[in-house]
Amino acid sequence: MMDEAPETRPDAAAAPSIRKVATKLSSGALFSKALGFGREIFMAHVVGVAALADSFRSSLTIILVPLAFLQNESVPAILIPRMQEARRAGMAAHRLAAMTVALTSIGALLMLLTMISTTILAGVSEAEQQMTIHFVHIMAFSMPASVVLNCLAAGEIALGKTRVTNARASILNVGVILGLCMLVLTDKGAMLAIAFTLSFNALAVWALWTLWREGDLSFEQLSPADVWSELRLFIGRLVPFLPLPLAEQANIWLERLLASRLTTGAIASMDYARTLTDSAFLLLSQPIGLSVLSRGATERLDEQAEALTRFVVIVMMPASAFIFMFAPDIIRLIFERGAFDAQGVALTGAALRGISVGLWASTLGWILLRLLNRAGRSTLAAAILVSSYIANLAANAVTSTFADVHAHGTLLLGFGETVRSLVLCTAVLMSLTVRLSLLRIIAKGLLPTAVMVIAAYQILHVFDGTLARLALGVGAYIISVLLSVGLLAQETYGRLYLYAISRLGSKPDA
């Protein structure tokens, strides 16, 4: 009889700790975010909001949009539970290889279709269109590697590992930074696309080799029938998610179209703003959400929903108010240098303000959405996401008809994202059995948020200087968070008191 496979051992089958997986993902996201800030600051200095920035970011959208159903929500929501099933059967390494080959084959086909298609962006010059098409022809070679990385990252998370997920953003940031260095040295914009593509493919090769070497990926005795079986299973489970990439793709294209009609640099300004707001997703929503999904079991969902909501309300509602009030100062401090001028500050600051209003809702909605996935309600979760993108589409379509759209275009596009965040959060909350309890928690969080807004208003009208205002704003944010802790997690102060007493070596009064 064959020896028992590692995946079938009881300790191997145990679900990874939520806190442990979330900590690993958060630490990796923090490092990659630091690199991302450096990348965006460097890009703002070298490129600013010029046509080159718009072409690079438009090209990135063009190659990633066709892959939407092979990454984003669908792969982790389908592949993580699938790997948990395979793990219990002792077949995780074999099935991960079969799924990776199946989906990468689709990615390769989409690469060819993207390269032979003609890309036209309305509202931009002929030269910018040709630059974008040139970038797409280079960056399309990263599409199969992107699919490989998404498959392997989801497979690792099911095992309680996070290396591919953490390494992906960091290495790609380094690649773009190297591309910017080559751009400075050669004055050739194509260096950005070349560095991006090489980084994706190099990381995919490393991930494949690492998982194969450690036995988490096995191509041994892999047959076309195995690949076809996994592909059929993926497509079968993908059906509830199919409207999602279509809605997401339509939303992205409409936003890019409307931004391209505003002014040169509007597309880049939206992405510069998201460099900041995506921190909430990368540092909180993604790590906590994926670690919740990796647990597999459905016990204690209500208790976890309340605890997660309380944490997000305490941290993110005052943070959203802080970002909204101090958006121009934040952009000025981080980006205003080199080619990033006053117009860039105005466009990006407006976009940041629009997005920040719903930042807390987006963070909470994405985390709680994973609870629905874990409870086997993925169809409902997909429907909620589709509804939120449709709401974003409708908001952008309506605001594009406003008479002053050119004066406040990036602000209105940012508000469109806020509409999506609020619809997402509200729909997820209404889907949970503890909805009233969660709404009470959010209502209590409004008071500290109001304190943050009032304090910020006074700071902006009394003090001059970017650094002085931001320093005082951070102080006001800390006070708002402490007030929120007092309202929503009073036991925290009690624990701190008992800890302090124990450190002093005396017992608390009876």
Short mmCIF file of C-alpha atoms in Angstrom, two decimals:
data_model
loop_
_atom_site.label_atom_id
_atom_site.label_comp_id
_atom_site.label_asym_id
_atom_site.label_seq_id
_atom_site.Cartn_x
_atom_site.Cartn_y
_atom_site.Cartn_z
CA MET A 1 0.00 0.00 0.00
CA MET A 2 1.24 3.51 -0.87
CA ASP A 3 2.32 5.86 1.91
CA GLU A 4 -0.27 8.39 2.95
CA ALA A 5 -0.01 11.56 0.88
CA PRO A 6 0.93 14.70 2.84
CA GLU A 7 -2.38 16.37 2.06
CA THR A 8 -4.36 13.60 3.71
CA ARG A 9 -2.75 13.90 7.10
CA PRO A 10 -4.99 15.41 9.76
CA ASP A 11 -2.61 18.27 10.49
CA ALA A 12 -2.23 19.04 6.80
CA ALA A 13 -5.97 19.19 6.34
CA ALA A 14 -6.47 21.62 9.20
CA ALA A 15 -7.70 25.01 8.07
CA PRO A 16 -5.13 27.76 8.33
CA SER A 17 -5.58 30.39 11.03
CA ILE A 18 -7.45 33.51 9.87
CA ARG A 19 -5.16 35.74 11.91
CA LYS A 20 -2.01 34.03 10.64
CA VAL A 21 -2.98 34.20 6.96
CA ALA A 22 -4.27 37.78 7.31
CA THR A 23 -1.04 38.85 9.02
CA LYS A 24 1.08 37.34 6.25
CA LEU A 25 -1.01 38.95 3.54
CA SER A 26 -1.09 42.32 5.31
CA SER A 27 2.66 42.39 5.87
CA GLY A 28 3.29 41.53 2.22
CA ALA A 29 0.74 44.10 1.10
CA LEU A 30 2.36 46.74 3.31
CA PHE A 31 5.76 46.14 1.73
CA SER A 32 4.36 46.11 -1.81
CA LYS A 33 2.34 49.23 -1.06
CA ALA A 34 5.49 51.02 0.05
CA LEU A 35 7.07 50.04 -3.25
CA GLY A 36 3.90 51.13 -5.03
CA PHE A 37 4.09 54.57 -3.44
CA GLY A 38 7.69 54.84 -4.54
CA ARG A 39 6.71 53.76 -8.04
CA GLU A 40 3.89 56.30 -8.32
CA ILE A 41 6.00 59.12 -6.89
CA PHE A 42 8.76 58.28 -9.36
CA MET A 43 6.27 58.07 -12.24
CA ALA A 44 4.66 61.36 -11.22
CA HIS A 45 8.10 62.97 -11.19
CA VAL A 46 9.21 61.53 -14.55
CA VAL A 47 5.93 61.36 -16.49
CA GLY A 48 3.37 63.42 -14.55
CA VAL A 49 -0.04 63.46 -16.22
CA ALA A 50 1.31 63.56 -19.79
CA ALA A 51 0.03 61.46 -22.70
CA LEU A 52 2.60 58.75 -21.96
CA ALA A 53 1.02 58.14 -18.55
CA ASP A 54 -2.45 57.85 -20.08
CA SER A 55 -1.21 55.45 -22.78
CA PHE A 56 0.55 53.15 -20.32
CA ARG A 57 -2.43 52.99 -17.98
CA SER A 58 -4.90 52.55 -20.85
CA SER A 59 -2.77 49.69 -22.19
CA LEU A 60 -2.78 48.08 -18.77
CA THR A 61 -6.57 48.25 -18.72
CA ILE A 62 -6.83 46.82 -22.24
CA ILE A 63 -4.80 43.69 -21.42
CA LEU A 64 -6.36 43.05 -18.02
CA VAL A 65 -10.01 43.56 -18.90
CA PRO A 66 -10.23 40.40 -21.10
CA LEU A 67 -8.75 38.42 -18.20
CA ALA A 68 -11.35 39.63 -15.73
CA PHE A 69 -13.18 36.28 -15.50
CA LEU A 70 -9.86 34.46 -14.98
CA GLN A 71 -8.84 36.55 -12.00
CA ASN A 72 -10.40 39.10 -9.68
CA GLU A 73 -13.36 37.49 -7.86
CA SER A 74 -13.78 34.27 -9.82
CA VAL A 75 -10.43 32.53 -9.33
CA PRO A 76 -10.15 32.82 -5.51
CA ALA A 77 -13.88 32.22 -4.98
CA ILE A 78 -13.75 29.04 -7.10
CA LEU A 79 -10.19 27.81 -6.75
CA ILE A 80 -9.70 28.13 -2.97
CA PRO A 81 -12.72 25.90 -2.12
CA ARG A 82 -11.68 23.57 -4.96
CA MET A 83 -8.18 23.21 -3.53
CA GLN A 84 -9.63 22.57 -0.08
CA GLU A 85 -11.69 19.74 -1.55
CA ALA A 86 -8.65 18.36 -3.39
CA ARG A 87 -6.51 18.70 -0.29
CA ARG A 88 -8.83 16.47 1.71
CA ALA A 89 -8.62 13.92 -1.12
CA GLY A 90 -4.83 14.12 -1.30
CA MET A 91 -4.93 15.51 -4.87
CA ALA A 92 -4.27 19.23 -4.36
CA ALA A 93 -0.92 19.41 -6.19
CA HIS A 94 -2.23 17.47 -9.21
CA ARG A 95 -5.48 19.43 -9.50
CA LEU A 96 -3.74 22.78 -9.08
CA ALA A 97 -1.48 21.89 -12.01
CA ALA A 98 -4.44 20.81 -14.14
CA MET A 99 -6.38 23.99 -13.33
CA THR A 100 -3.34 26.17 -14.02
CA VAL A 101 -2.75 24.58 -17.44
CA ALA A 102 -6.45 24.84 -18.33
CA LEU A 103 -6.83 28.50 -17.43
CA THR A 104 -3.43 29.53 -18.81
CA SER A 105 -4.42 28.06 -22.18
CA ILE A 106 -7.41 30.40 -22.21
CA GLY A 107 -5.12 33.26 -21.21
CA ALA A 108 -2.83 32.50 -24.16
CA LEU A 109 -5.80 32.52 -26.55
CA LEU A 110 -6.97 35.87 -25.16
CA MET A 111 -3.43 37.20 -25.61
CA LEU A 112 -3.55 36.42 -29.33
CA LEU A 113 -7.01 37.96 -29.72
CA THR A 114 -5.89 41.11 -27.89
CA MET A 115 -2.80 41.50 -30.07
CA ILE A 116 -4.69 41.21 -33.37
CA SER A 117 -7.56 43.46 -32.35
CA THR A 118 -7.51 47.19 -33.04
CA THR A 119 -7.64 49.43 -30.02
CA ILE A 120 -9.24 52.85 -30.35
CA LEU A 121 -9.61 55.36 -27.52
CA ALA A 122 -12.11 58.14 -28.07
CA GLY A 123 -11.09 61.65 -27.17
CA VAL A 124 -7.31 61.18 -27.62
CA SER A 125 -4.94 62.11 -30.42
CA GLU A 126 -3.81 59.81 -33.20
CA ALA A 127 -0.29 59.76 -31.75
CA GLU A 128 -1.60 58.68 -28.35
CA GLN A 129 -3.70 55.95 -29.94
CA GLN A 130 -0.66 54.58 -31.78
CA MET A 131 1.43 54.68 -28.61
CA THR A 132 -1.28 52.79 -26.74
CA ILE A 133 -1.52 50.12 -29.45
CA HIS A 134 2.27 49.70 -29.40
CA PHE A 135 2.21 49.24 -25.62
CA VAL A 136 -0.62 46.70 -25.89
CA HIS A 137 1.34 44.59 -28.38
CA ILE A 138 4.20 44.39 -25.88
CA MET A 139 2.24 44.02 -22.66
CA ALA A 140 -0.10 41.35 -24.06
CA PHE A 141 2.74 38.84 -23.59
CA SER A 142 2.15 39.16 -19.83
CA MET A 143 -1.45 37.88 -20.03
CA PRO A 144 -0.75 34.10 -19.71
CA ALA A 145 1.69 34.81 -16.86
CA SER A 146 -1.00 36.85 -15.08
CA VAL A 147 -3.37 33.88 -15.20
CA VAL A 148 -0.64 31.53 -13.89
CA LEU A 149 0.04 33.84 -10.96
CA ASN A 150 -3.63 34.14 -10.03
CA CYS A 151 -4.06 30.35 -10.06
CA LEU A 152 -0.95 29.68 -7.99
CA ALA A 153 -1.72 32.49 -5.54
CA ALA A 154 -5.21 31.11 -4.86
CA GLY A 155 -3.82 27.56 -4.55
CA GLU A 156 -1.23 28.73 -2.02
CA ILE A 157 -3.79 30.61 0.08
CA ALA A 158 -5.83 27.40 0.36
CA LEU A 159 -2.69 25.88 1.92
CA GLY A 160 -2.21 28.82 4.27
CA LYS A 161 0.73 30.22 2.26
CA THR A 162 0.97 33.71 0.80
CA ARG A 163 4.31 33.97 -1.02
CA VAL A 164 3.00 34.30 -4.57
CA THR A 165 0.34 36.82 -3.54
CA ASN A 166 2.86 38.91 -1.62
CA ALA A 167 5.62 38.64 -4.21
CA ARG A 168 3.43 39.53 -7.17
CA ALA A 169 2.75 43.20 -6.42
CA SER A 170 6.24 43.81 -5.05
CA ILE A 171 8.09 42.38 -8.05
CA LEU A 172 5.82 44.15 -10.52
CA ASN A 173 6.39 47.46 -8.73
CA VAL A 174 10.12 46.88 -8.98
CA GLY A 175 9.70 46.10 -12.69
CA VAL A 176 7.87 49.36 -13.38
CA ILE A 177 10.48 51.29 -11.37
CA LEU A 178 13.22 49.71 -13.50
CA GLY A 179 11.21 50.61 -16.60
CA LEU A 180 11.07 54.23 -15.44
CA CYS A 181 14.85 54.18 -14.93
CA MET A 182 15.31 52.86 -18.47
CA LEU A 183 12.89 55.54 -19.72
CA VAL A 184 15.05 58.23 -18.12
CA LEU A 185 18.23 56.73 -19.62
CA THR A 186 16.90 56.02 -23.13
CA ASP A 187 13.95 58.43 -23.47
CA LYS A 188 11.93 55.51 -24.90
CA GLY A 189 8.42 55.12 -23.49
CA ALA A 190 8.28 51.47 -24.59
CA MET A 191 10.67 50.64 -21.75
CA LEU A 192 7.72 50.85 -19.35
CA ALA A 193 5.82 48.16 -21.28
CA ILE A 194 8.90 45.95 -21.69
CA ALA A 195 9.79 46.05 -17.98
CA PHE A 196 6.17 45.32 -17.01
CA THR A 197 6.02 42.27 -19.29
CA LEU A 198 9.38 40.85 -18.24
CA SER A 199 8.48 41.22 -14.56
CA PHE A 200 5.20 39.32 -14.95
CA ASN A 201 6.83 36.44 -16.83
CA ALA A 202 9.87 36.19 -14.55
CA LEU A 203 7.63 36.01 -11.48
CA ALA A 204 5.43 33.34 -13.10
CA VAL A 205 8.48 31.17 -13.82
CA TRP A 206 9.68 31.57 -10.23
CA ALA A 207 6.25 30.70 -8.80
CA LEU A 208 5.90 27.59 -10.96
CA TRP A 209 9.37 26.36 -10.03
CA THR A 210 8.90 27.07 -6.30
CA LEU A 211 5.57 25.28 -5.95
CA TRP A 212 6.77 22.36 -8.09
CA ARG A 213 9.95 21.99 -6.04
CA GLU A 214 8.00 21.93 -2.76
CA GLY A 215 5.45 19.42 -4.01
CA ASP A 216 2.49 21.80 -4.06
CA LEU A 217 2.30 21.61 -7.86
CA SER A 218 2.60 18.32 -9.73
CA PHE A 219 2.58 17.85 -13.52
CA GLU A 220 3.41 14.15 -13.17
CA GLN A 221 0.96 11.96 -15.13
CA LEU A 222 -1.05 15.07 -16.03
CA SER A 223 -3.27 14.20 -18.98
CA PRO A 224 -5.44 16.26 -21.34
CA ALA A 225 -8.44 14.58 -19.70
CA ASP A 226 -7.40 16.00 -16.30
CA VAL A 227 -7.03 19.47 -17.78
CA TRP A 228 -10.39 19.21 -19.52
CA SER A 229 -12.05 17.98 -16.33
CA GLU A 230 -10.77 20.94 -14.30
CA LEU A 231 -11.71 23.37 -17.06
CA ARG A 232 -15.27 22.02 -17.16
CA LEU A 233 -15.52 22.26 -13.39
CA PHE A 234 -14.21 25.84 -13.41
CA ILE A 235 -16.62 26.89 -16.16
CA GLY A 236 -19.50 25.23 -14.32
CA ARG A 237 -18.74 27.09 -11.13
CA LEU A 238 -18.00 30.27 -13.08
CA VAL A 239 -21.56 30.61 -14.39
CA PRO A 240 -22.81 32.68 -11.40
CA PHE A 241 -19.78 34.96 -11.83
CA LEU A 242 -20.08 35.50 -15.61
CA PRO A 243 -22.08 38.75 -15.38
CA LEU A 244 -19.43 40.13 -13.02
CA PRO A 245 -16.52 40.56 -15.48
CA LEU A 246 -18.94 41.94 -18.06
CA ALA A 247 -20.22 44.56 -15.64
CA GLU A 248 -16.70 45.31 -14.42
CA GLN A 249 -15.38 45.59 -17.97
CA ALA A 250 -18.20 47.90 -19.01
CA ASN A 251 -17.61 50.07 -15.95
CA ILE A 252 -13.86 50.34 -16.60
CA TRP A 253 -14.33 51.17 -20.25
CA LEU A 254 -16.95 53.83 -19.57
CA GLU A 255 -14.79 55.47 -16.93
CA ARG A 256 -11.75 55.48 -19.24
CA LEU A 257 -13.86 56.84 -22.08
CA LEU A 258 -15.31 59.65 -19.99
CA ALA A 259 -11.93 60.47 -18.45
CA SER A 260 -10.27 60.61 -21.89
CA ARG A 261 -12.86 63.19 -22.96
CA LEU A 262 -12.16 65.48 -20.00
CA THR A 263 -8.54 66.52 -20.45
CA THR A 264 -5.09 65.05 -20.89
CA GLY A 265 -4.03 63.46 -17.64
CA ALA A 266 -7.51 62.62 -16.31
CA ILE A 267 -6.98 58.87 -16.73
CA ALA A 268 -3.62 59.03 -14.95
CA SER A 269 -5.12 61.21 -12.20
CA MET A 270 -7.76 58.59 -11.42
CA ASP A 271 -5.03 55.97 -11.10
CA TYR A 272 -2.83 58.20 -8.93
CA ALA A 273 -5.80 58.67 -6.58
CA ARG A 274 -6.41 54.92 -6.47
CA THR A 275 -2.79 54.40 -5.52
CA LEU A 276 -3.80 55.89 -2.18
CA THR A 277 -7.33 54.55 -1.77
CA ASP A 278 -6.36 51.01 -2.83
CA SER A 279 -4.29 50.84 0.35
CA ALA A 280 -7.47 49.99 2.25
CA PHE A 281 -8.16 47.08 -0.10
CA LEU A 282 -4.58 45.80 -0.14
CA LEU A 283 -3.91 46.15 3.59
CA LEU A 284 -7.35 45.30 5.03
CA SER A 285 -10.01 43.99 2.64
CA GLN A 286 -7.91 41.53 0.66
CA PRO A 287 -5.85 39.98 3.51
CA ILE A 288 -8.76 39.68 5.94
CA GLY A 289 -11.23 38.60 3.24
CA LEU A 290 -9.00 35.89 1.77
CA SER A 291 -8.05 34.58 5.20
CA VAL A 292 -11.75 34.37 6.11
CA LEU A 293 -12.40 32.47 2.87
CA SER A 294 -9.49 30.09 3.53
CA ARG A 295 -11.14 28.85 6.74
CA GLY A 296 -13.72 26.87 4.77
CA ALA A 297 -16.01 26.14 7.74
CA THR A 298 -19.14 28.24 8.32
CA GLU A 299 -19.22 28.41 12.10
CA ARG A 300 -19.29 31.75 13.95
CA LEU A 301 -20.17 33.79 10.85
CA ASP A 302 -22.41 36.22 12.75
CA GLU A 303 -19.84 36.77 15.48
CA GLN A 304 -17.09 37.34 12.93
CA ALA A 305 -19.27 39.73 10.93
CA GLU A 306 -19.83 41.91 14.00
CA ALA A 307 -16.16 41.88 14.99
CA LEU A 308 -14.99 42.72 11.47
CA THR A 309 -17.56 45.51 11.09
CA ARG A 310 -16.57 47.02 14.42
CA PHE A 311 -12.90 47.04 13.41
CA VAL A 312 -13.50 48.61 9.99
CA VAL A 313 -15.84 51.28 11.39
CA ILE A 314 -13.32 52.25 14.09
CA VAL A 315 -10.39 52.54 11.66
CA MET A 316 -11.87 53.44 8.28
CA MET A 317 -14.80 55.82 8.86
CA PRO A 318 -12.59 58.54 10.41
CA ALA A 319 -9.93 57.72 7.77
CA SER A 320 -12.42 58.37 4.96
CA ALA A 321 -13.28 61.73 6.49
CA PHE A 322 -9.59 62.59 6.90
CA ILE A 323 -8.80 61.78 3.25
CA PHE A 324 -11.83 63.72 1.98
CA MET A 325 -10.99 66.86 3.93
CA PHE A 326 -7.23 66.85 3.30
CA ALA A 327 -7.15 65.36 -0.23
CA PRO A 328 -5.37 68.30 -1.97
CA ASP A 329 -2.75 68.49 0.79
CA ILE A 330 -2.14 64.74 0.61
CA ILE A 331 -1.65 64.85 -3.16
CA ARG A 332 0.55 67.93 -2.91
CA LEU A 333 2.79 66.29 -0.31
CA ILE A 334 3.17 62.97 -2.14
CA PHE A 335 3.16 63.81 -5.83
CA GLU A 336 3.77 67.52 -6.55
CA ARG A 337 7.28 67.55 -7.96
CA GLY A 338 8.93 67.27 -11.35
CA ALA A 339 6.39 66.81 -14.15
CA PHE A 340 3.48 66.62 -11.68
CA ASP A 341 2.19 70.19 -11.65
CA ALA A 342 -0.72 72.15 -10.18
CA GLN A 343 -3.12 70.69 -12.75
CA GLY A 344 -2.15 67.21 -11.62
CA VAL A 345 -2.82 68.19 -8.00
CA ALA A 346 -6.25 69.58 -8.90
CA LEU A 347 -7.30 66.57 -11.00
CA THR A 348 -5.96 63.92 -8.63
CA GLY A 349 -7.16 65.70 -5.49
CA ALA A 350 -10.69 65.90 -6.87
CA ALA A 351 -10.65 62.20 -7.80
CA LEU A 352 -9.36 61.29 -4.34
CA ARG A 353 -12.13 63.27 -2.66
CA GLY A 354 -14.81 61.57 -4.71
CA ILE A 355 -13.51 58.06 -4.00
CA SER A 356 -12.80 58.67 -0.29
CA VAL A 357 -16.44 59.25 0.65
CA GLY A 358 -17.21 55.56 0.18
CA LEU A 359 -13.80 54.16 1.10
CA TRP A 360 -14.97 52.76 4.44
CA ALA A 361 -17.98 51.11 2.74
CA SER A 362 -15.80 49.50 0.08
CA THR A 363 -13.41 48.13 2.71
CA LEU A 364 -16.23 46.67 4.80
CA GLY A 365 -18.22 45.40 1.83
CA TRP A 366 -15.33 43.39 0.36
CA ILE A 367 -14.53 41.79 3.72
CA LEU A 368 -18.12 40.80 4.48
CA LEU A 369 -18.56 39.55 0.91
CA ARG A 370 -16.07 36.78 1.69
CA LEU A 371 -18.36 35.62 4.49
CA LEU A 372 -21.05 35.06 1.87
CA ASN A 373 -18.55 33.09 -0.27
CA ARG A 374 -17.59 31.00 2.74
CA ALA A 375 -21.23 30.30 3.56
CA GLY A 376 -21.76 28.89 0.05
CA ARG A 377 -23.71 31.95 -1.16
CA SER A 378 -21.38 32.81 -4.03
CA THR A 379 -24.26 33.37 -6.46
CA LEU A 380 -25.67 36.06 -4.20
CA ALA A 381 -22.20 37.55 -3.72
CA ALA A 382 -21.71 37.75 -7.49
CA ALA A 383 -25.15 39.35 -7.94
CA ILE A 384 -24.28 41.98 -5.34
CA LEU A 385 -21.03 42.81 -7.10
CA VAL A 386 -22.76 43.06 -10.48
CA SER A 387 -25.39 45.38 -8.97
CA SER A 388 -22.68 47.61 -7.51
CA TYR A 389 -20.92 47.92 -10.89
CA ILE A 390 -24.22 48.68 -12.61
CA ALA A 391 -24.83 51.42 -10.04
CA ASN A 392 -21.34 52.81 -10.78
CA LEU A 393 -22.10 52.72 -14.52
CA ALA A 394 -25.39 54.53 -14.03
CA ALA A 395 -23.82 57.18 -11.81
CA ASN A 396 -21.04 57.88 -14.34
CA ALA A 397 -23.52 57.99 -17.22
CA VAL A 398 -25.74 60.49 -15.37
CA THR A 399 -22.95 62.76 -14.15
CA SER A 400 -21.40 62.87 -17.65
CA THR A 401 -24.46 64.88 -18.76
CA PHE A 402 -23.89 67.64 -16.19
CA ALA A 403 -23.14 71.06 -17.64
CA ASP A 404 -20.00 71.55 -15.52
CA VAL A 405 -18.62 68.05 -16.07
CA HIS A 406 -15.33 69.37 -17.47
CA ALA A 407 -14.77 71.50 -14.37
CA HIS A 408 -15.46 68.66 -11.91
CA GLY A 409 -15.00 65.56 -14.07
CA THR A 410 -12.57 63.55 -11.92
CA LEU A 411 -14.55 64.43 -8.78
CA LEU A 412 -17.73 63.07 -10.38
CA LEU A 413 -15.96 59.91 -11.55
CA GLY A 414 -14.71 59.45 -7.99
CA PHE A 415 -18.26 59.82 -6.68
CA GLY A 416 -19.30 57.11 -9.13
CA GLU A 417 -16.94 54.75 -7.34
CA THR A 418 -18.42 55.84 -4.02
CA VAL A 419 -21.89 54.89 -5.29
CA ARG A 420 -20.54 51.44 -6.12
CA SER A 421 -19.00 51.10 -2.64
CA LEU A 422 -22.21 52.11 -0.86
CA VAL A 423 -24.34 49.72 -2.93
CA LEU A 424 -21.88 46.88 -2.29
CA CYS A 425 -21.75 47.46 1.46
CA THR A 426 -25.49 47.98 1.87
CA ALA A 427 -26.42 44.88 -0.14
CA VAL A 428 -23.97 42.65 1.77
CA LEU A 429 -25.19 43.98 5.12
CA MET A 430 -28.82 43.29 4.17
CA SER A 431 -27.85 39.70 3.24
CA LEU A 432 -26.57 38.86 6.73
CA THR A 433 -28.75 37.74 9.61
CA VAL A 434 -27.11 40.25 11.97
CA ARG A 435 -27.87 43.21 9.70
CA LEU A 436 -29.51 45.30 12.44
CA SER A 437 -26.57 44.84 14.78
CA LEU A 438 -24.15 45.84 12.02
CA LEU A 439 -26.21 48.93 11.15
CA ARG A 440 -26.15 49.99 14.81
CA ILE A 441 -22.36 49.68 14.81
CA ILE A 442 -22.13 51.87 11.71
CA ALA A 443 -24.53 54.43 13.21
CA LYS A 444 -22.35 54.71 16.31
CA GLY A 445 -19.34 55.30 14.08
CA LEU A 446 -20.92 58.45 12.62
CA LEU A 447 -20.18 60.52 15.75
CA PRO A 448 -16.37 60.08 15.67
CA THR A 449 -16.51 60.68 11.91
CA ALA A 450 -18.36 63.95 12.45
CA VAL A 451 -15.73 64.95 15.03
CA MET A 452 -13.04 64.31 12.39
CA VAL A 453 -14.85 66.45 9.81
CA ILE A 454 -15.40 69.38 12.19
CA ALA A 455 -11.80 69.30 13.43
CA ALA A 456 -10.47 69.13 9.86
CA TYR A 457 -12.65 72.09 8.82
CA GLN A 458 -11.23 74.21 11.61
CA ILE A 459 -7.65 73.15 10.82
CA LEU A 460 -8.02 74.02 7.13
CA HIS A 461 -9.41 77.48 7.90
CA VAL A 462 -6.96 78.41 10.65
CA PHE A 463 -3.59 76.96 9.62
CA ASP A 464 -1.43 77.40 6.55
CA GLY A 465 1.14 74.99 5.19
CA THR A 466 0.65 71.45 3.95
CA LEU A 467 2.76 69.73 6.60
CA ALA A 468 1.22 71.64 9.50
CA ARG A 469 -2.34 70.90 8.39
CA LEU A 470 -1.64 67.21 7.78
CA ALA A 471 0.14 66.82 11.13
CA LEU A 472 -2.79 68.37 12.98
CA GLY A 473 -5.19 66.31 10.86
CA VAL A 474 -3.42 63.09 11.89
CA GLY A 475 -3.80 64.16 15.52
CA ALA A 476 -7.53 64.73 14.98
CA TYR A 477 -7.80 61.30 13.31
CA ILE A 478 -6.16 59.61 16.30
CA ILE A 479 -8.57 61.34 18.67
CA SER A 480 -11.51 60.26 16.51
CA VAL A 481 -10.30 56.64 16.53
CA LEU A 482 -9.91 56.70 20.32
CA LEU A 483 -13.45 58.07 20.64
CA SER A 484 -14.70 55.35 18.30
CA VAL A 485 -12.98 52.68 20.39
CA GLY A 486 -14.73 54.09 23.47
CA LEU A 487 -18.10 53.81 21.75
CA LEU A 488 -17.68 50.46 20.01
CA ALA A 489 -15.01 48.50 21.89
CA GLN A 490 -14.97 49.73 25.47
CA GLU A 491 -13.48 46.45 26.62
CA THR A 492 -10.25 47.44 24.87
CA TYR A 493 -9.59 50.13 27.45
CA GLY A 494 -10.40 47.68 30.22
CA ARG A 495 -7.85 45.21 28.86
CA LEU A 496 -5.26 47.97 28.59
CA TYR A 497 -5.94 48.97 32.20
CA LEU A 498 -5.57 45.39 33.46
CA TYR A 499 -2.39 44.98 31.42
CA ALA A 500 -0.92 48.18 32.85
CA ILE A 501 -1.79 47.10 36.38
CA SER A 502 -0.22 43.68 35.84
CA ARG A 503 2.97 45.31 34.55
CA LEU A 504 3.12 47.45 37.66
CA GLY A 505 2.81 44.35 39.83
CA SER A 506 -0.32 45.37 41.74
CA LYS A 507 -3.89 44.13 41.58
CA PRO A 508 -6.76 46.33 40.42
CA ASP A 509 -9.25 47.58 42.99
CA ALA A 510 -12.14 45.23 43.62
#
